[in-house]
XYZ file of C-alpha atoms in Angstrom:
205
model
C -54.732 -62.365 81.466
C -56.443 -63.757 84.831
C -56.649 -62.004 87.542
C -55.046 -62.804 91.024
C -58.411 -64.439 92.129
C -58.547 -67.602 92.375
C -60.097 -67.970 95.180
C -63.191 -66.329 96.791
C -62.060 -62.835 98.431
C -62.865 -64.477 101.908
C -61.132 -67.251 101.627
C -57.066 -68.140 102.019
C -54.802 -67.311 99.322
C -52.912 -70.043 97.432
C -48.859 -70.397 98.860
C -47.898 -68.494 95.699
C -49.293 -66.257 92.904
C -48.318 -66.697 89.260
C -49.609 -64.513 86.702
C -51.343 -65.658 83.501
C -53.610 -68.255 82.452
C -55.204 -70.560 85.706
C -56.371 -73.803 84.911
C -58.267 -75.993 87.190
C -58.755 -79.932 87.518
C -60.696 -83.032 88.365
C -61.640 -86.067 88.064
C -64.748 -88.142 88.295
C -64.556 -91.925 88.411
C -62.375 -93.232 90.757
C -64.649 -94.960 92.778
C -67.009 -96.977 90.441
C -66.332 -100.445 89.768
C -66.502 -99.923 85.468
C -65.871 -97.733 82.623
C -63.035 -95.066 82.414
C -61.727 -92.685 84.845
C -62.344 -89.071 83.575
C -60.452 -85.840 84.100
C -61.544 -82.100 83.066
C -59.223 -79.426 83.174
C -61.052 -75.606 82.671
C -59.269 -72.110 82.524
C -61.644 -69.708 83.248
C -62.501 -66.556 81.623
C -62.702 -63.820 84.021
C -64.738 -61.717 81.763
C -67.011 -63.761 81.151
C -68.033 -64.723 85.007
C -70.071 -67.929 85.832
C -72.343 -68.149 88.556
C -72.563 -70.831 90.873
C -70.097 -72.839 90.433
C -69.527 -75.547 93.496
C -68.154 -79.054 93.924
C -70.300 -80.852 91.871
C -71.026 -83.370 94.052
C -73.064 -80.651 96.127
C -75.034 -79.918 93.400
C -78.043 -81.856 91.476
C -77.833 -83.409 88.129
C -80.263 -80.587 86.625
C -77.739 -77.860 87.790
C -74.544 -80.032 86.704
C -76.143 -80.539 83.119
C -76.844 -76.633 83.201
C -73.874 -75.247 84.012
C -71.770 -78.091 81.925
C -72.907 -76.437 78.768
C -72.953 -72.832 80.406
C -69.232 -73.789 81.408
C -68.594 -74.866 77.698
C -69.707 -72.085 76.480
C -68.109 -69.523 78.669
C -64.159 -70.699 80.061
C -61.241 -69.644 77.803
C -60.959 -73.381 76.894
C -61.334 -76.573 78.535
C -60.073 -79.978 77.976
C -61.397 -84.060 78.702
C -58.773 -86.671 79.036
C -59.712 -90.188 80.793
C -57.812 -93.592 81.305
C -59.416 -96.419 80.109
C -60.503 -99.648 82.208
C -57.631 -101.653 80.730
C -55.362 -98.863 81.656
C -56.948 -98.440 85.190
C -56.014 -102.280 85.729
C -52.769 -102.596 84.192
C -51.592 -99.004 86.066
C -54.059 -98.957 89.536
C -56.443 -96.725 89.463
C -54.275 -93.518 91.178
C -51.834 -93.932 88.428
C -54.698 -93.821 85.840
C -56.124 -91.079 87.434
C -53.084 -88.706 87.155
C -52.949 -90.189 83.745
C -56.131 -88.971 82.972
C -55.623 -85.432 84.213
C -52.181 -84.966 82.685
C -54.360 -85.798 79.313
C -56.627 -83.458 79.516
C -53.938 -80.852 80.933
C -52.174 -81.161 77.817
C -54.937 -81.167 75.469
C -56.006 -77.681 76.155
C -55.546 -75.042 73.399
C -53.953 -72.659 75.589
C -51.118 -73.200 77.543
C -51.761 -71.952 81.379
C -49.015 -70.797 83.430
C -50.406 -72.914 86.281
C -52.270 -75.598 87.178
C -54.388 -76.084 90.280
C -55.989 -79.704 90.970
C -57.904 -81.004 93.478
C -56.767 -83.192 95.936
C -53.373 -83.775 97.593
C -51.527 -85.577 94.574
C -50.437 -83.948 91.107
C -49.541 -85.184 87.544
C -46.286 -85.444 85.918
C -47.009 -81.881 83.772
C -44.243 -79.831 82.761
C -45.872 -76.988 84.389
C -46.125 -75.278 87.764
C -48.994 -77.252 90.065
C -50.237 -76.799 92.724
C -52.650 -79.915 94.833
C -55.600 -78.416 96.542
C -57.129 -80.220 99.253
C -61.197 -79.768 98.863
C -59.812 -78.000 95.691
C -63.059 -78.220 94.508
C -65.296 -76.207 96.914
C -62.936 -73.756 97.084
C -61.540 -72.560 94.239
C -63.863 -71.602 90.636
C -61.639 -72.788 88.252
C -61.428 -76.488 89.991
C -65.390 -76.393 90.649
C -66.100 -75.958 87.225
C -63.503 -78.687 85.924
C -65.325 -81.204 88.694
C -68.395 -80.518 86.991
C -67.125 -81.455 83.430
C -65.876 -84.128 84.056
C -69.072 -85.658 86.535
C -71.302 -84.935 83.484
C -69.206 -85.956 80.545
C -68.791 -89.774 82.860
C -72.363 -89.443 83.677
C -73.454 -89.323 80.000
C -70.785 -92.340 79.383
C -72.546 -94.156 81.591
C -76.184 -93.524 80.562
C -74.859 -94.384 77.150
C -73.480 -97.649 77.685
C -76.552 -98.477 80.279
C -78.325 -98.976 76.300
C -75.850 -101.411 75.282
C -75.420 -103.486 79.283
C -78.863 -102.494 80.404
C -79.143 -105.603 83.078
C -76.121 -103.863 84.890
C -78.219 -100.262 85.355
C -75.519 -98.040 84.713
C -77.813 -95.056 84.490
C -78.703 -95.779 88.202
C -76.320 -96.670 89.675
C -72.878 -95.227 87.906
C -70.933 -97.752 88.065
C -71.113 -97.533 91.972
C -70.356 -100.609 93.842
C -74.695 -100.081 94.725
C -76.604 -103.624 95.923
C -78.488 -103.761 92.818
C -74.872 -103.453 90.604
C -73.586 -106.062 92.715
C -76.662 -108.404 92.298
C -76.306 -107.974 88.716
C -72.698 -108.667 88.798
C -73.612 -111.893 90.516
C -75.918 -112.887 88.179
C -74.632 -111.757 84.854
C -70.866 -111.721 85.140
C -68.770 -108.686 84.497
C -69.121 -106.795 81.475
C -65.906 -105.082 78.895
C -66.060 -102.668 80.877
C -65.588 -103.567 84.166
C -62.753 -102.971 86.356
C -61.105 -106.699 86.559
C -58.610 -105.272 89.039
C -61.204 -104.100 91.827
C -62.128 -106.736 94.454
C -65.914 -106.909 94.031
C -65.620 -107.853 90.331
C -62.218 -109.915 91.056
C -64.394 -112.051 92.966
C -67.060 -112.808 90.056
C -64.624 -114.329 88.086
C -63.274 -116.243 90.519
């Protein structure tokens, strides 16, 4: 059973406490112009702690990779959920992100008693859940989820780069950098570009 130490000792306790397994949830890929949005759900093991968990954006790529492997090895269970480019364009990015989070939680091998989600919105779940602003920097299980989601999506970008090297996905990870926008203007959109995002829609006009 998880202890009630969701947060580090110096941090403010959550609004209510529920005993049992606690899952942290976070996403990666809301902002890019291409590729799926990815979410991860992680239930950590209090008896097998992981040092150095933090907001994935604050860590180097090498550190994220090492922590990714350690989380997969030490967590009680973890799960990755995605929403495709087609779902993003159909639903909008917010609803697609909620869908990816829901899939990540539902994919957990163990059912948590409570879910802690980074941000200020919650996916539709059958489990008690709480949204925590900046949770990826405050709550270890959310930090772990942010790392899994970020590394998983970065690896997707590296693989997709092999298929469409002209866009430079391995470098910008799908974000709207100057290089990416120039490639869009030169080559047009590829199948993984999000047609509902303005920079891509402008190229398709």
